[in-house]
mmCIF file of C-alpha atoms in Angstrom:
data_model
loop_
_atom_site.group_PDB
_atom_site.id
_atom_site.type_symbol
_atom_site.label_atom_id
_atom_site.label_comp_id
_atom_site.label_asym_id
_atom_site.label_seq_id
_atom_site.Cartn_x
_atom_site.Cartn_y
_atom_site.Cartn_z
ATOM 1 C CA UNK A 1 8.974 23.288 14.944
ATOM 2 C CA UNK A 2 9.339 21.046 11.913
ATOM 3 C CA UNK A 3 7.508 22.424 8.578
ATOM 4 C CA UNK A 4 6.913 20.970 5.484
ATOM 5 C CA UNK A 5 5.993 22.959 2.815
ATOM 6 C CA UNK A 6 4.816 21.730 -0.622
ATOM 7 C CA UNK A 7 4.757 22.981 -3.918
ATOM 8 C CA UNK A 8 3.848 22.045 -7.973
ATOM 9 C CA UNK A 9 0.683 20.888 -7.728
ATOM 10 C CA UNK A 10 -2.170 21.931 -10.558
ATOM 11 C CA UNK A 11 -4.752 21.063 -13.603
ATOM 12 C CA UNK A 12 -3.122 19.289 -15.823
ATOM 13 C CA UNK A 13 -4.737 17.075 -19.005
ATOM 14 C CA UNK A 14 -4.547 13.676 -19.259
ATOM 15 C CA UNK A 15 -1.060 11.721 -20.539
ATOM 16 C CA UNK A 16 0.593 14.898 -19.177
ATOM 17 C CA UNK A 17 3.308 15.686 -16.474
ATOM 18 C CA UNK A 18 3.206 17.610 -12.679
ATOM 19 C CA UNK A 19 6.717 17.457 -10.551
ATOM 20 C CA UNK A 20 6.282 18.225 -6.766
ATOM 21 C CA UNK A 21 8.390 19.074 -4.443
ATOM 22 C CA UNK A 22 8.633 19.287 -0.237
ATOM 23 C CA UNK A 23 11.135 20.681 1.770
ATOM 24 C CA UNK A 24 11.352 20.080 5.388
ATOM 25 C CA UNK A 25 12.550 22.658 7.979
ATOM 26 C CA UNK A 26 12.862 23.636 11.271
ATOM 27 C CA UNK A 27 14.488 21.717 14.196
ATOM 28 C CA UNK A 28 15.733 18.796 12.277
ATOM 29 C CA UNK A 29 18.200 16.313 13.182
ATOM 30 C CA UNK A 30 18.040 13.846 10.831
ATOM 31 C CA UNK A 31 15.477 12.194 8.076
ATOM 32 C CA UNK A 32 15.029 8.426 8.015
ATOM 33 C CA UNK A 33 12.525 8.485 5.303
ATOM 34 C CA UNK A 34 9.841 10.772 2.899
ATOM 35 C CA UNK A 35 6.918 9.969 0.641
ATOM 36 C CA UNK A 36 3.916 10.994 -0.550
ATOM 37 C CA UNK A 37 0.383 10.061 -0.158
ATOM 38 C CA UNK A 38 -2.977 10.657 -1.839
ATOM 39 C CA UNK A 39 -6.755 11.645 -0.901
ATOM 40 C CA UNK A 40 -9.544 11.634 -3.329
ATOM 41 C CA UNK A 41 -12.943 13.097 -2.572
ATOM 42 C CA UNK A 42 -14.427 9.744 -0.594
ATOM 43 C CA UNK A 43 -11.721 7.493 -0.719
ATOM 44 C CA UNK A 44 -9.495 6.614 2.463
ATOM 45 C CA UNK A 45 -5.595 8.814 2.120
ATOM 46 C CA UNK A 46 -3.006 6.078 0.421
ATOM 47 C CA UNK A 47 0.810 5.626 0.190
ATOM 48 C CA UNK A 48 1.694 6.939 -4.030
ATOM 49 C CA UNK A 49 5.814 6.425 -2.818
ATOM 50 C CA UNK A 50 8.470 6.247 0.227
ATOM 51 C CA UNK A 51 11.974 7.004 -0.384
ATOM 52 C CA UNK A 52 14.547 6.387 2.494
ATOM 53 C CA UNK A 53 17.729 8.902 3.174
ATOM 54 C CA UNK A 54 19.614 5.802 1.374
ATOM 55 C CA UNK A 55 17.786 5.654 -1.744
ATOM 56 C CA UNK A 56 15.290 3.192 -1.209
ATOM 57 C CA UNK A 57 12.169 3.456 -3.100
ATOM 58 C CA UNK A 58 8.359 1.932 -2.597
ATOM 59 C CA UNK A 59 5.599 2.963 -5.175
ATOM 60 C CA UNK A 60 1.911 2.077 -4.885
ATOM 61 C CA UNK A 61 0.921 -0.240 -7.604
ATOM 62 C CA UNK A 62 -0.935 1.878 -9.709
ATOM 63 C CA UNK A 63 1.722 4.316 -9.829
ATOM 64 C CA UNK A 64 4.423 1.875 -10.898
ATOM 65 C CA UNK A 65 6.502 3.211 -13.936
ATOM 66 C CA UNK A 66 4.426 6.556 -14.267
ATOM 67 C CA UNK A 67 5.644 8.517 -11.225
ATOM 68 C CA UNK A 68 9.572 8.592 -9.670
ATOM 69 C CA UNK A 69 10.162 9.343 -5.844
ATOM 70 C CA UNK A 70 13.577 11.591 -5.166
ATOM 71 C CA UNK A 71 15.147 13.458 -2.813
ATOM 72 C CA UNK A 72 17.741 15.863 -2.289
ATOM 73 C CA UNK A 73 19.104 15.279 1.643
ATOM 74 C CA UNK A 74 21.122 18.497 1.390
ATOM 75 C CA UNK A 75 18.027 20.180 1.542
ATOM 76 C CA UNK A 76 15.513 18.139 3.037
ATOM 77 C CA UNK A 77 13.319 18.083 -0.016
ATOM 78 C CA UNK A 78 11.457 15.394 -1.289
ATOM 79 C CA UNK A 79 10.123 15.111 -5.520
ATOM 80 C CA UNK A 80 7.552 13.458 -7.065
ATOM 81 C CA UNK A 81 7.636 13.088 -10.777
ATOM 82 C CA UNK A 82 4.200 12.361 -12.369
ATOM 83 C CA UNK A 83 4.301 11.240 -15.766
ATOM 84 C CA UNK A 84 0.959 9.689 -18.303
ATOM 85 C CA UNK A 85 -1.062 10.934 -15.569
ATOM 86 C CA UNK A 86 -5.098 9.884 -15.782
ATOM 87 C CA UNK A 87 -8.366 11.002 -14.228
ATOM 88 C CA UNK A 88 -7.681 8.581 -11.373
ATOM 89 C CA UNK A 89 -4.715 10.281 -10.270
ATOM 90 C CA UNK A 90 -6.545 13.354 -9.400
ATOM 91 C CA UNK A 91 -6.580 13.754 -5.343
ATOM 92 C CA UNK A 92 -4.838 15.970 -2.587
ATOM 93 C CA UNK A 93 -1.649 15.264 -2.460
ATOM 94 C CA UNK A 94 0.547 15.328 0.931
ATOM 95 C CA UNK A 95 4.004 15.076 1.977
ATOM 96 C CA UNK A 96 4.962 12.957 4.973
ATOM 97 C CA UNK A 97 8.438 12.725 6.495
ATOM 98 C CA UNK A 98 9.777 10.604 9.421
ATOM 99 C CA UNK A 99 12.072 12.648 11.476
ATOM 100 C CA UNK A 100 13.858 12.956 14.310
ATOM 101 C CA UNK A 101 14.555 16.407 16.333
ATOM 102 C CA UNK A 102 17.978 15.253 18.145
ATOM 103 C CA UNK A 103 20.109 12.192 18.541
ATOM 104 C CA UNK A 104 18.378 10.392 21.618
ATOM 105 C CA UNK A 105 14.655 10.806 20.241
ATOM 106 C CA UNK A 106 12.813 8.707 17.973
ATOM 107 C CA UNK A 107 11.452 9.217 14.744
ATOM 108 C CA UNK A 108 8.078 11.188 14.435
ATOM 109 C CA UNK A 109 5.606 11.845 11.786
ATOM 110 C CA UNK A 110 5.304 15.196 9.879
ATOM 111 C CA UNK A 111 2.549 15.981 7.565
ATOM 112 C CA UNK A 112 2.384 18.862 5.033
ATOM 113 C CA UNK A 113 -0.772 20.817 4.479
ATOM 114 C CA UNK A 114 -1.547 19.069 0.795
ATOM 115 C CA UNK A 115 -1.687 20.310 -2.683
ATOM 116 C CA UNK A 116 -4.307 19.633 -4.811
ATOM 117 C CA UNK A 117 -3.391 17.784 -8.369
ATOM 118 C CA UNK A 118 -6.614 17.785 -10.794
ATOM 119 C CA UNK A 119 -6.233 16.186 -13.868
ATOM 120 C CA UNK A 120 -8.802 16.819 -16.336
ATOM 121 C CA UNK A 121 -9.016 17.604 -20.166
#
């Protein structure tokens, strides 16, 4: 029953900016954490950031001081922020959430369908 549903991604040139977004819905009874994660064409799907219900932030390396992770929990929506963004940021870009359905279950993994970012002058 849970859904996550992405939006903002595009063609954008290089040294420019994309914000995404992800709400979660559906049968939702709390979210520990969000983040996204990238696929390029060949390459194995990696962590870009995490952000926790509390705040806390993790960012991939090569993302560090470029992109911002950041969520609204009133709505179950998670952003990404892409700033100075280069050729090698160009992949399929997916929204993961860790949530649980009711109070006695455990966390589970959610996965939204992707969005393509393209950078490219």
């Amino acid at each position: 029953q849970v859904q996550l549903v992405e939006s903002g991604g595009g063609l954008v040139q290089p040294g420019g900016s994309l914000r995404l977004s992800c709400a979660a819905s559906g049968s939702i009874f709390s979210i520990y954490a969000m983040g996204w994660y990238r696929q390029a064409p060949g390459k194995q799907r990696e962590l870009v950031a995490t952000i926790t219900s509390s705040g806390s932030t993790k960012y991939a390396e090569s993302v560090k001081g470029r992109f911002t992770i950041s969520r609204d929990n009133a709505k179950n929506t998670v952003y990404l922020q892409m700033n100075s963004l280069n050729a090698e940021d160009t992949a399929v870009y997916y929204c993961n959430a860790a949530i649980a359905q009711s109070q006695s279950s455990g966390y589970a993994g959610y996965w939204g369908q992707g969005t393509q970012v393209t950078v490219s002058s």
